[in-house]
Amino acid sequence: MRKTKFWHKISLIVVVGFFLAACATVSGTKITMNYDKYFPSFRSADYAYMKGKKVVLASFHNQAQNTKTWGYYSADNKYTYESNDHLQNYFWYCFEKAFKYVGVKVVDYQTDGQYYHHRYWWGAPGSGAYSAPKGVSEFQLILTSVTDQEFKFKVLVFKNGETKMDKSFSVTIPPAGTDEVPELEKRAYSLVDVAFTTIMKDRDFRRVF
C-alpha cells in the first residue's frame, strides 16, 4: 500500500511538472513580428555585386519542429515570437524586401497564359505551367530550426530547370540581454538580416546565383 501511494505521488509530481512547463511555454511574453515593419539594417553598398540581378522567389517552407505555424520561441521559452502571417511567409516577405534593398529585381514565374495562381512546391524548380525566365535564379528557403538565438535553414537555387545549390546554413545571434518588448522585436528583424547577409556572402551562392 505504501509503495502504491509513493508511486502515486511520484506520478502526480511528474504530471504537475509537465503541466507547469507547458504553462510556462504558452504564457511566455509575446513579441509581435510584422514583415511590413521589417527594414534591412545592413549596408546595401556591401552587396553592390548583387545589384542588377534578377530572382524568382519560390515558396518558402517550414520544416522546423521547434516552431509553431505563426512563430517561434526564445531558447529559454520566456518569449513567443509571433508573426503576422505563417512563419515561412513572414520570412518570404522579409527576404523579398532584402533582395530589393540590395538591388535585386524580384520577378514572377512565367506561365502558359492562364490565370496566374502561385502554386506551392519545394525541392525542385517550377514545373508544368510555371517556369522562371531563362537565366534567372529561383531561390527557395526551407526552415529547419528557429529560436531567437539560432536559425537553421536550407537554401536551394535553381536555374534553367536545374538545381544549382542545395546547402544548409546555421546562423546565431547573442542572447537578448533585455526584457524590453520593442528591443526584442528589433532583435527578431536582426535575425532576418543575419540570415540574409550570410547567404549573400556565401561563395557557393555567389557563384551560382
C-alpha positions as YAML, in Angstrom:
chain: A
units: angstrom
residues:
- id: 1
  name: MET
  ca: [0.00, 0.00, 0.00]
- id: 2
  name: ARG
  ca: [2.80, 2.40, 0.94]
- id: 3
  name: LYS
  ca: [4.60, 1.64, -2.34]
- id: 4
  name: THR
  ca: [1.39, 2.35, -4.26]
- id: 5
  name: LYS
  ca: [0.96, 5.70, -2.50]
- id: 6
  name: PHE
  ca: [4.61, 6.52, -3.12]
- id: 7
  name: TRP
  ca: [4.40, 5.90, -6.86]
- id: 8
  name: HIS
  ca: [1.09, 7.74, -6.99]
- id: 9
  name: LYS
  ca: [2.80, 10.81, -5.51]
- id: 10
  name: ILE
  ca: [5.69, 10.49, -7.94]
- id: 11
  name: SER
  ca: [3.28, 10.28, -10.88]
- id: 12
  name: LEU
  ca: [1.39, 13.30, -9.63]
- id: 13
  name: ILE
  ca: [4.60, 15.32, -9.33]
- id: 14
  name: VAL
  ca: [5.61, 14.38, -12.87]
- id: 15
  name: VAL
  ca: [2.19, 15.35, -14.27]
- id: 16
  name: VAL
  ca: [2.25, 18.67, -12.44]
- id: 17
  name: GLY
  ca: [5.77, 19.31, -13.68]
- id: 18
  name: PHE
  ca: [4.76, 18.77, -17.28]
- id: 19
  name: PHE
  ca: [1.72, 20.97, -16.76]
- id: 20
  name: LEU
  ca: [3.76, 23.83, -15.32]
- id: 21
  name: ALA
  ca: [6.31, 23.54, -18.10]
- id: 22
  name: ALA
  ca: [3.56, 23.69, -20.70]
- id: 23
  name: CYS
  ca: [2.03, 26.70, -19.00]
- id: 24
  name: ALA
  ca: [5.37, 28.45, -18.93]
- id: 25
  name: THR
  ca: [5.74, 27.92, -22.67]
- id: 26
  name: VAL
  ca: [2.23, 29.05, -23.52]
- id: 27
  name: SER
  ca: [2.16, 32.04, -21.19]
- id: 28
  name: GLY
  ca: [5.54, 33.50, -22.25]
- id: 29
  name: THR
  ca: [5.62, 37.15, -23.30]
- id: 30
  name: LYS
  ca: [4.51, 37.55, -26.91]
- id: 31
  name: ILE
  ca: [6.68, 39.54, -29.29]
- id: 32
  name: THR
  ca: [4.80, 40.50, -32.45]
- id: 33
  name: MET
  ca: [6.74, 40.45, -35.72]
- id: 34
  name: ASN
  ca: [5.34, 42.17, -38.81]
- id: 35
  name: TYR
  ca: [7.02, 41.89, -42.19]
- id: 36
  name: ASP
  ca: [5.63, 45.32, -43.06]
- id: 37
  name: LYS
  ca: [7.77, 46.73, -40.24]
- id: 38
  name: TYR
  ca: [10.92, 44.93, -41.34]
- id: 39
  name: PHE
  ca: [13.53, 47.16, -42.96]
- id: 40
  name: PRO
  ca: [17.04, 45.83, -43.60]
- id: 41
  name: SER
  ca: [19.55, 47.43, -41.24]
- id: 42
  name: PHE
  ca: [22.72, 46.32, -43.03]
- id: 43
  name: ARG
  ca: [24.56, 48.43, -45.62]
- id: 44
  name: SER
  ca: [23.28, 47.74, -49.13]
- id: 45
  name: ALA
  ca: [26.59, 49.01, -50.53]
- id: 46
  name: ASP
  ca: [28.32, 45.99, -49.01]
- id: 47
  name: TYR
  ca: [26.42, 43.83, -51.50]
- id: 48
  name: ALA
  ca: [26.76, 46.01, -54.60]
- id: 49
  name: TYR
  ca: [27.74, 42.90, -56.57]
- id: 50
  name: MET
  ca: [24.10, 41.79, -56.37]
- id: 51
  name: LYS
  ca: [22.72, 44.93, -57.99]
- id: 52
  name: GLY
  ca: [21.00, 44.37, -61.32]
- id: 53
  name: LYS
  ca: [20.48, 40.63, -60.89]
- id: 54
  name: LYS
  ca: [17.03, 39.03, -61.02]
- id: 55
  name: VAL
  ca: [15.40, 36.37, -58.86]
- id: 56
  name: VAL
  ca: [12.19, 34.40, -58.65]
- id: 57
  name: LEU
  ca: [11.24, 33.73, -55.05]
- id: 58
  name: ALA
  ca: [9.84, 30.21, -54.87]
- id: 59
  name: SER
  ca: [7.71, 29.04, -51.96]
- id: 60
  name: PHE
  ca: [9.43, 29.03, -48.57]
- id: 61
  name: HIS
  ca: [8.73, 26.02, -46.34]
- id: 62
  name: ASN
  ca: [8.74, 25.49, -42.60]
- id: 63
  name: GLN
  ca: [10.06, 22.08, -41.56]
- id: 64
  name: ALA
  ca: [11.30, 23.28, -38.15]
- id: 65
  name: GLN
  ca: [9.85, 21.05, -35.44]
- id: 66
  name: ASN
  ca: [10.60, 23.61, -32.70]
- id: 67
  name: THR
  ca: [8.31, 26.26, -34.20]
- id: 68
  name: LYS
  ca: [4.58, 26.78, -34.50]
- id: 69
  name: THR
  ca: [2.55, 27.84, -37.52]
- id: 70
  name: TRP
  ca: [2.81, 31.55, -36.82]
- id: 71
  name: GLY
  ca: [6.10, 31.89, -34.99]
- id: 72
  name: TYR
  ca: [8.89, 30.54, -32.81]
- id: 73
  name: TYR
  ca: [10.11, 30.63, -29.22]
- id: 74
  name: SER
  ca: [13.09, 32.01, -27.38]
- id: 75
  name: ALA
  ca: [15.71, 29.46, -26.36]
- id: 76
  name: ASP
  ca: [14.57, 29.72, -22.72]
- id: 77
  name: ASN
  ca: [10.83, 29.72, -23.62]
- id: 78
  name: LYS
  ca: [10.35, 33.12, -21.97]
- id: 79
  name: TYR
  ca: [9.15, 34.70, -25.20]
- id: 80
  name: THR
  ca: [6.97, 33.75, -28.12]
- id: 81
  name: TYR
  ca: [7.82, 35.50, -31.37]
- id: 82
  name: GLU
  ca: [4.61, 35.60, -33.39]
- id: 83
  name: SER
  ca: [4.39, 36.88, -36.96]
- id: 84
  name: ASN
  ca: [1.51, 38.46, -38.85]
- id: 85
  name: ASP
  ca: [1.45, 35.54, -41.29]
- id: 86
  name: HIS
  ca: [2.54, 31.92, -41.40]
- id: 87
  name: LEU
  ca: [6.18, 31.82, -40.36]
- id: 88
  name: GLN
  ca: [7.51, 30.78, -43.77]
- id: 89
  name: ASN
  ca: [5.51, 33.57, -45.41]
- id: 90
  name: TYR
  ca: [6.88, 36.09, -42.90]
- id: 91
  name: PHE
  ca: [10.42, 35.16, -43.95]
- id: 92
  name: TRP
  ca: [9.41, 35.19, -47.64]
- id: 93
  name: TYR
  ca: [8.21, 38.80, -47.47]
- id: 94
  name: CYS
  ca: [11.22, 39.87, -45.40]
- id: 95
  name: PHE
  ca: [13.59, 38.29, -47.92]
- id: 96
  name: GLU
  ca: [11.70, 39.94, -50.77]
- id: 97
  name: LYS
  ca: [12.42, 43.30, -49.13]
- id: 98
  name: ALA
  ca: [16.05, 42.37, -48.50]
- id: 99
  name: PHE
  ca: [16.64, 41.31, -52.11]
- id: 100
  name: LYS
  ca: [15.14, 44.55, -53.41]
- id: 101
  name: TYR
  ca: [17.18, 46.52, -50.88]
- id: 102
  name: VAL
  ca: [20.46, 45.22, -52.35]
- id: 103
  name: GLY
  ca: [19.30, 45.96, -55.89]
- id: 104
  name: VAL
  ca: [17.99, 42.56, -56.99]
- id: 105
  name: LYS
  ca: [14.83, 42.67, -59.09]
- id: 106
  name: VAL
  ca: [12.21, 40.18, -57.89]
- id: 107
  name: VAL
  ca: [10.25, 38.77, -60.84]
- id: 108
  name: ASP
  ca: [7.41, 36.28, -61.19]
- id: 109
  name: TYR
  ca: [7.27, 32.87, -62.78]
- id: 110
  name: GLN
  ca: [6.31, 32.69, -66.41]
- id: 111
  name: THR
  ca: [3.01, 30.91, -67.05]
- id: 112
  name: ASP
  ca: [1.33, 29.31, -70.03]
- id: 113
  name: GLY
  ca: [-1.00, 32.29, -70.38]
- id: 114
  name: GLN
  ca: [-3.64, 31.01, -67.98]
- id: 115
  name: TYR
  ca: [-4.70, 32.90, -64.85]
- id: 116
  name: TYR
  ca: [-1.66, 33.21, -62.59]
- id: 117
  name: HIS
  ca: [-2.00, 31.46, -59.27]
- id: 118
  name: HIS
  ca: [1.08, 30.89, -57.14]
- id: 119
  name: ARG
  ca: [1.45, 27.17, -56.52]
- id: 120
  name: TYR
  ca: [3.45, 25.62, -53.70]
- id: 121
  name: TRP
  ca: [6.20, 23.05, -54.04]
- id: 122
  name: TRP
  ca: [9.67, 22.54, -52.67]
- id: 123
  name: GLY
  ca: [12.94, 20.87, -53.52]
- id: 124
  name: ALA
  ca: [12.65, 21.35, -57.29]
- id: 125
  name: PRO
  ca: [12.35, 24.16, -59.84]
- id: 126
  name: GLY
  ca: [8.98, 25.36, -61.03]
- id: 127
  name: SER
  ca: [7.24, 22.78, -63.17]
- id: 128
  name: GLY
  ca: [4.33, 22.44, -65.53]
- id: 129
  name: ALA
  ca: [2.85, 25.81, -66.46]
- id: 130
  name: TYR
  ca: [5.35, 27.59, -64.17]
- id: 131
  name: SER
  ca: [8.96, 28.34, -65.05]
- id: 132
  name: ALA
  ca: [11.48, 31.03, -64.21]
- id: 133
  name: PRO
  ca: [12.62, 33.25, -67.08]
- id: 134
  name: LYS
  ca: [15.70, 31.86, -68.82]
- id: 135
  name: GLY
  ca: [18.89, 32.59, -66.91]
- id: 136
  name: VAL
  ca: [17.03, 33.81, -63.79]
- id: 137
  name: SER
  ca: [17.62, 32.03, -60.49]
- id: 138
  name: GLU
  ca: [14.82, 30.56, -58.43]
- id: 139
  name: PHE
  ca: [15.50, 30.97, -54.73]
- id: 140
  name: GLN
  ca: [13.91, 28.73, -52.12]
- id: 141
  name: LEU
  ca: [14.44, 28.67, -48.36]
- id: 142
  name: ILE
  ca: [13.47, 25.83, -46.02]
- id: 143
  name: LEU
  ca: [13.33, 26.45, -42.27]
- id: 144
  name: THR
  ca: [14.77, 23.56, -40.26]
- id: 145
  name: SER
  ca: [15.13, 25.08, -36.75]
- id: 146
  name: VAL
  ca: [14.34, 28.51, -35.35]
- id: 147
  name: THR
  ca: [14.80, 30.15, -31.94]
- id: 148
  name: ASP
  ca: [15.61, 33.73, -31.01]
- id: 149
  name: GLN
  ca: [19.31, 32.81, -30.87]
- id: 150
  name: GLU
  ca: [19.77, 30.31, -33.70]
- id: 151
  name: PHE
  ca: [18.30, 29.96, -37.17]
- id: 152
  name: LYS
  ca: [18.98, 26.85, -39.22]
- id: 153
  name: PHE
  ca: [17.79, 26.66, -42.80]
- id: 154
  name: LYS
  ca: [18.47, 25.22, -46.21]
- id: 155
  name: VAL
  ca: [18.87, 27.27, -49.38]
- id: 156
  name: LEU
  ca: [18.06, 25.88, -52.81]
- id: 157
  name: VAL
  ca: [18.87, 27.69, -56.03]
- id: 158
  name: PHE
  ca: [17.53, 26.54, -59.38]
- id: 159
  name: LYS
  ca: [18.40, 27.92, -62.79]
- id: 160
  name: ASN
  ca: [17.19, 26.87, -66.24]
- id: 161
  name: GLY
  ca: [15.40, 23.90, -64.69]
- id: 162
  name: GLU
  ca: [18.46, 22.57, -62.86]
- id: 163
  name: THR
  ca: [19.43, 22.50, -59.19]
- id: 164
  name: LYS
  ca: [22.49, 24.70, -58.79]
- id: 165
  name: MET
  ca: [22.68, 24.77, -55.00]
- id: 166
  name: ASP
  ca: [21.34, 22.77, -52.07]
- id: 167
  name: LYS
  ca: [23.12, 23.91, -48.94]
- id: 168
  name: SER
  ca: [22.40, 24.05, -45.20]
- id: 169
  name: PHE
  ca: [23.17, 27.12, -43.10]
- id: 170
  name: SER
  ca: [23.19, 27.93, -39.40]
- id: 171
  name: VAL
  ca: [23.38, 31.46, -38.02]
- id: 172
  name: THR
  ca: [23.40, 32.66, -34.42]
- id: 173
  name: ILE
  ca: [22.99, 35.91, -32.52]
- id: 174
  name: PRO
  ca: [23.84, 36.62, -28.85]
- id: 175
  name: PRO
  ca: [21.24, 36.25, -26.06]
- id: 176
  name: ALA
  ca: [18.81, 39.14, -25.80]
- id: 177
  name: GLY
  ca: [20.07, 40.82, -22.62]
- id: 178
  name: THR
  ca: [16.83, 42.80, -22.31]
- id: 179
  name: ASP
  ca: [13.16, 42.34, -21.48]
- id: 180
  name: GLU
  ca: [12.01, 45.40, -23.42]
- id: 181
  name: VAL
  ca: [9.45, 44.27, -26.00]
- id: 182
  name: PRO
  ca: [10.36, 46.89, -28.67]
- id: 183
  name: GLU
  ca: [14.02, 45.83, -28.45]
- id: 184
  name: LEU
  ca: [13.09, 42.17, -28.70]
- id: 185
  name: GLU
  ca: [11.03, 42.92, -31.81]
- id: 186
  name: LYS
  ca: [14.06, 44.65, -33.38]
- id: 187
  name: ARG
  ca: [16.08, 41.60, -32.44]
- id: 188
  name: ALA
  ca: [13.70, 39.40, -34.45]
- id: 189
  name: TYR
  ca: [14.29, 41.52, -37.53]
- id: 190
  name: SER
  ca: [18.05, 41.39, -36.97]
- id: 191
  name: LEU
  ca: [17.84, 37.59, -37.19]
- id: 192
  name: VAL
  ca: [16.47, 38.02, -40.72]
- id: 193
  name: ASP
  ca: [19.35, 40.37, -41.54]
- id: 194
  name: VAL
  ca: [21.96, 37.91, -40.29]
- id: 195
  name: ALA
  ca: [20.43, 35.03, -42.27]
- id: 196
  name: PHE
  ca: [20.15, 37.05, -45.48]
- id: 197
  name: THR
  ca: [23.62, 38.56, -45.36]
- id: 198
  name: THR
  ca: [25.17, 35.19, -44.55]
- id: 199
  name: ILE
  ca: [23.67, 33.81, -47.75]
- id: 200
  name: MET
  ca: [24.77, 36.82, -49.78]
- id: 201
  name: LYS
  ca: [28.38, 36.40, -48.58]
- id: 202
  name: ASP
  ca: [28.48, 32.67, -49.27]
- id: 203
  name: ARG
  ca: [30.88, 31.82, -52.09]
- id: 204
  name: ASP
  ca: [28.81, 28.92, -53.39]
- id: 205
  name: PHE
  ca: [25.72, 31.12, -53.55]
- id: 206
  name: ARG
  ca: [27.53, 33.95, -55.32]
- id: 207
  name: ARG
  ca: [28.97, 31.50, -57.84]
- id: 208
  name: VAL
  ca: [25.62, 30.06, -58.94]
- id: 209
  name: PHE
  ca: [23.24, 32.98, -58.44]
...
